[in-house]
Short mmCIF file of C-alpha atoms in Angstrom, two decimals:
data_model
loop_
_atom_site.label_atom_id
_atom_site.label_comp_id
_atom_site.label_asym_id
_atom_site.label_seq_id
_atom_site.Cartn_x
_atom_site.Cartn_y
_atom_site.Cartn_z
CA TYR M 1 -109.04 2.76 59.38
CA LEU M 2 -109.01 -0.62 57.62
CA ARG M 3 -112.33 0.19 55.98
CA LEU M 4 -110.77 2.95 53.92
CA PRO M 5 -110.41 2.22 50.21
CA ARG M 6 -107.06 0.84 49.10
CA LEU M 7 -104.54 3.23 47.66
CA PRO M 8 -104.59 3.02 43.88
CA LEU M 9 -101.53 1.73 42.07
CA PRO M 10 -100.43 4.48 39.68
CA LYS M 11 -99.70 3.61 36.07
CA LEU M 12 -96.02 3.15 35.31
CA GLU M 13 -96.13 5.97 32.76
CA ASP M 14 -97.58 8.36 35.36
CA THR M 15 -94.95 7.40 37.91
CA LEU M 16 -92.11 7.87 35.43
CA GLU M 17 -93.48 11.25 34.37
CA ARG M 18 -93.61 12.42 37.99
CA LEU M 19 -90.06 11.13 38.48
CA ARG M 20 -88.96 12.98 35.35
CA LEU M 21 -90.47 16.27 36.55
CA SER M 22 -89.09 15.93 40.07
CA CYS M 23 -85.57 15.12 38.93
CA ARG M 24 -85.52 17.83 36.26
CA ALA M 25 -86.17 20.38 38.99
CA CYS M 26 -82.95 19.29 40.74
CA ALA M 27 -80.78 18.87 37.63
CA THR M 28 -77.86 21.26 37.41
CA SER M 29 -77.03 20.81 33.73
CA GLU M 30 -78.51 19.72 30.43
CA ARG M 31 -76.22 16.68 30.57
CA GLU M 32 -77.88 15.54 33.80
CA VAL M 33 -81.30 15.94 32.17
CA GLU M 34 -80.17 13.82 29.20
CA GLN M 35 -78.80 11.13 31.53
CA LEU M 36 -82.07 11.17 33.45
CA GLU M 37 -84.13 10.78 30.27
CA SER M 38 -81.91 7.92 29.14
CA ALA M 39 -82.17 6.12 32.49
CA ILE M 40 -85.96 6.50 32.59
CA GLU M 41 -86.34 5.20 29.03
CA SER M 42 -84.05 2.24 29.80
CA PHE M 43 -86.06 1.41 32.89
CA ALA M 44 -89.38 1.72 31.05
CA ALA M 45 -88.16 -0.51 28.21
CA GLY M 46 -86.47 -2.99 30.56
CA PRO M 47 -87.53 -4.00 34.06
CA GLY M 48 -90.22 -1.34 34.51
CA GLU M 49 -93.17 -3.28 33.09
CA GLU M 50 -92.16 -6.50 34.85
CA LEU M 51 -91.84 -4.76 38.20
CA GLN M 52 -95.17 -2.99 37.68
CA ALA M 53 -96.81 -6.36 36.94
CA THR M 54 -95.28 -7.83 40.12
CA ILE M 55 -96.71 -4.99 42.20
CA GLN M 56 -100.11 -5.40 40.50
CA MET M 57 -100.14 -9.14 41.29
CA SER M 58 -99.22 -8.39 44.90
CA GLU M 59 -102.03 -5.84 45.05
CA VAL M 60 -104.60 -8.39 43.87
CA SER M 61 -103.43 -11.21 46.14
CA HIS M 62 -103.46 -9.33 49.47
CA GLU M 63 -106.76 -8.96 51.25
CA GLY M 64 -105.23 -8.41 54.70
CA TYR M 65 -101.91 -6.90 55.68
CA PRO M 66 -100.36 -5.28 53.79
CA HIS M 67 -103.44 -3.29 52.88
CA SER M 68 -101.59 -1.48 50.12
CA TRP M 69 -98.60 -2.19 47.88
CA LEU M 70 -96.82 0.61 49.76
CA GLN M 71 -97.57 -0.38 53.34
CA GLN M 72 -94.71 -2.82 54.03
CA PHE M 73 -92.15 -0.36 52.65
CA TRP M 74 -93.74 2.49 54.59
CA ASP M 75 -93.81 0.52 57.85
CA LYS M 76 -90.17 -0.51 57.46
CA ALA M 77 -89.08 3.06 56.70
CA GLN M 78 -91.05 4.54 59.60
CA ASN M 79 -90.40 1.84 62.20
CA GLY M 80 -87.13 0.25 61.12
CA ILE M 81 -84.66 2.82 62.46
CA ARG M 82 -85.14 3.93 66.03
CA ASP M 83 -82.43 6.63 66.09
CA PRO M 84 -83.26 10.27 66.78
CA ALA M 85 -83.84 12.26 63.60
CA PRO M 86 -81.42 15.19 63.38
CA VAL M 87 -82.58 18.46 61.85
CA ASN M 88 -80.65 17.92 58.61
CA THR M 89 -82.61 14.83 57.60
CA GLY M 90 -85.33 17.00 56.05
CA ALA M 91 -84.89 17.39 52.28
CA PHE M 92 -85.21 21.18 52.49
CA PHE M 93 -82.25 21.40 54.85
CA ALA M 94 -80.13 18.91 52.90
CA LEU M 95 -80.56 20.56 49.46
CA GLU M 96 -78.64 23.79 49.83
CA GLY M 97 -79.52 26.58 47.44
CA LYS M 98 -82.31 24.67 45.70
CA GLY M 99 -85.26 26.72 46.90
CA THR M 100 -86.82 28.94 49.48
CA LEU M 101 -89.56 28.58 52.02
CA ALA M 102 -91.73 31.14 50.21
#
């Protein structure tokens, strides 16, 4: 599996747009949408570019493990907690009234 191509690092603008769309779907008021837009713009104008550059530098400097900018975070999330996962840890079950299975 190590011969697979590396996962691409998405552009910051693309990531923020996906965040915007995902959060808008869960917003319960226009005020929440406005707060979201403000927070995203503040992040983009502030630490966003610097953090993106840090991830890009990490991506270039790693030939071995981690094989992707995401891998260390993924491994920690998947392997860090060894407790049983109750049914209500799934997002669908935790977000009451936000959608249906169909």
